[in-house]
Coordinates of N, CA and C in Angstrom, one line a residue:
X48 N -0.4 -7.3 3.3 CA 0.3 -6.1 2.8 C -0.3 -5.8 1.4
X49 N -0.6 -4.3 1.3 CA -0.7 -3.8 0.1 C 0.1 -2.7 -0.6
X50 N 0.0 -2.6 -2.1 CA 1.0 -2.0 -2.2 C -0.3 -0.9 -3.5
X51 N -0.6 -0.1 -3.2 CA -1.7 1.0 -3.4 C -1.1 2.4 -4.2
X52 N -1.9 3.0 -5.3 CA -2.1 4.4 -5.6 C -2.9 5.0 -4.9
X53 N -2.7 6.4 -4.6 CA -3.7 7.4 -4.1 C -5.1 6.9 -4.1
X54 N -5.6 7.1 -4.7 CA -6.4 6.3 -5.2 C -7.9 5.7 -5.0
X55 N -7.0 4.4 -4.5 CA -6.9 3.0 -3.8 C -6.5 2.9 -2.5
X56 N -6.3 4.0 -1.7 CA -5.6 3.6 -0.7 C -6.6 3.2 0.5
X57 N -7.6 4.0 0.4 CA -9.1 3.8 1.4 C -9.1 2.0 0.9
X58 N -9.6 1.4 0.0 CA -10.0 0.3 -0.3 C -9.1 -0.4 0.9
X59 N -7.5 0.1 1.0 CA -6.7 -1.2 1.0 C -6.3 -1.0 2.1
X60 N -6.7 0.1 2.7 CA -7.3 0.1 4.3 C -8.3 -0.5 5.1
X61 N -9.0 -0.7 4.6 CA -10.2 -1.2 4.7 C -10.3 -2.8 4.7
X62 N -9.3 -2.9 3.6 CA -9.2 -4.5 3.3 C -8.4 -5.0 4.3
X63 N -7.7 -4.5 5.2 CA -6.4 -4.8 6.0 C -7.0 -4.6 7.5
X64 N -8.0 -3.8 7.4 CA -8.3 -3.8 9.2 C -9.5 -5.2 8.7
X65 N -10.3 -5.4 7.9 CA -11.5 -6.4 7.9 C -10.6 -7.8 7.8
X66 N -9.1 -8.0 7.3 CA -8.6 -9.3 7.4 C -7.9 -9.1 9.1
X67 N -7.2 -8.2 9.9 CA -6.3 -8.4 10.6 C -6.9 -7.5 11.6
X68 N -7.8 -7.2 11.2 CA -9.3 -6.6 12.6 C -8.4 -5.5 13.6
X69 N -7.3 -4.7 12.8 CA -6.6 -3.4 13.7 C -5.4 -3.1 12.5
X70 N -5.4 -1.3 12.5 CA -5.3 -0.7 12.0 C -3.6 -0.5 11.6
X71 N -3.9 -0.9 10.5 CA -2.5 -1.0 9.3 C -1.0 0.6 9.8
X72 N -0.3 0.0 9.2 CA 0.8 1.4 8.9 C 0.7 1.4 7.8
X73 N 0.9 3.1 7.2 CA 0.5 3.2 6.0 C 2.2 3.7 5.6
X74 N 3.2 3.8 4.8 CA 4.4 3.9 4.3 C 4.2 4.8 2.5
X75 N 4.5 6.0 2.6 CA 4.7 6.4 1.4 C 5.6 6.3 1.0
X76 N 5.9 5.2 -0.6 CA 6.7 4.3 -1.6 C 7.9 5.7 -1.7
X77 N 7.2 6.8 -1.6 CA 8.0 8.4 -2.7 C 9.0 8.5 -1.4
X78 N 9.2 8.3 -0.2 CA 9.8 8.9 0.6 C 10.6 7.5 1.3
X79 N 10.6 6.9 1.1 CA 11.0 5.5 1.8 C 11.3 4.7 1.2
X80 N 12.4 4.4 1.0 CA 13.7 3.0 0.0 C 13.7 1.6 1.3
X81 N 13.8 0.4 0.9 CA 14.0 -0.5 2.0 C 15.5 -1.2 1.0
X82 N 16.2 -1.7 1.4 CA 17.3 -2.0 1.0 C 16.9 -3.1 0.6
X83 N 16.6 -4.2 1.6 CA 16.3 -5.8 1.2 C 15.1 -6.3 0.3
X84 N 14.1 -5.4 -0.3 CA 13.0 -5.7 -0.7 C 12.9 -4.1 -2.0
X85 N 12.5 -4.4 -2.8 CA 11.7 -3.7 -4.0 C 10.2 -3.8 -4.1
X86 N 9.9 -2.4 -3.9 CA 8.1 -2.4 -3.9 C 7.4 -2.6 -5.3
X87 N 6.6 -3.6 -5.5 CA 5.8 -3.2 -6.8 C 5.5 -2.0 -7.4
X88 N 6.0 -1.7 -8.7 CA 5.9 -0.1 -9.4 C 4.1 -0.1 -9.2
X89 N 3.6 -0.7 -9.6 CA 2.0 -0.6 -9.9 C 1.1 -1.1 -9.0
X90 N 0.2 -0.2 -8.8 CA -0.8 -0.4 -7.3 C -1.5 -2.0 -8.3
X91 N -2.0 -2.1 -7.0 CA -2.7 -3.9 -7.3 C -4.0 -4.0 -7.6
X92 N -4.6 -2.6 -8.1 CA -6.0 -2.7 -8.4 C -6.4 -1.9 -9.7
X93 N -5.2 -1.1 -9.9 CA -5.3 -0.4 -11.4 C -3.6 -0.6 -11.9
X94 N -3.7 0.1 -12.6 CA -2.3 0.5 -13.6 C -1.6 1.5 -13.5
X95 N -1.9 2.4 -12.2 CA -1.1 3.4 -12.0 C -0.4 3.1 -11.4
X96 N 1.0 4.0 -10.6 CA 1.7 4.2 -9.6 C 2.0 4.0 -8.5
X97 N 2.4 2.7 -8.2 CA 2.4 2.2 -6.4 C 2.9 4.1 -6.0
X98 N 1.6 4.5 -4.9 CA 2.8 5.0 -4.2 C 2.5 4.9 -2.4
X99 N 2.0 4.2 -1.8 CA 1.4 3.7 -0.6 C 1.6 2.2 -0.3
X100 N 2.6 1.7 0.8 CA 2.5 0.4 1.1 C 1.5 0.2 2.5
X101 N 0.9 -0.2 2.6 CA -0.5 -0.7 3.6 C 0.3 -2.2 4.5
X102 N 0.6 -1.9 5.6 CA 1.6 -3.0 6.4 C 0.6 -3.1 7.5

C-alpha cells in the first residue's frame, strides 16, 4: 500500500506492480472517507498532500 501526491503516483505504481507483479487499485484520498482507518495527510516520498491511495 501506498499512500501518494499527484506527483508520485507513477513511482508508486510502479513500485506496486514490481513487488505484487499485477496491477494495483488506485483510490483518490479527495473523494473517499473509510470509516475504520485514517489515511496519511502526506505522500511518503515528499511533503505534500496524500491525495492517491495505491492498494
Amino acid at each position: 500500500m501506498h499512500v501518494v501526491c499527484k506527483d508520485h503516483l507513477e513511482i508508486a505504481i510502479d513500485e506496486f506492480v514490481d513487488e505484487y507483479e499485477e496491477a494495483p487499485d488506485i483510490v483518490d484520498l479527495q473523494k473517499t472517507h473509510f470509516a475504520n482507518w485514517e489515511a496519511p495527510t502526506h505522500c511518503e516520498h515528499c511533503k505534500e498532500l496524500a491525495r492517491f491511495l495505491v492498494v
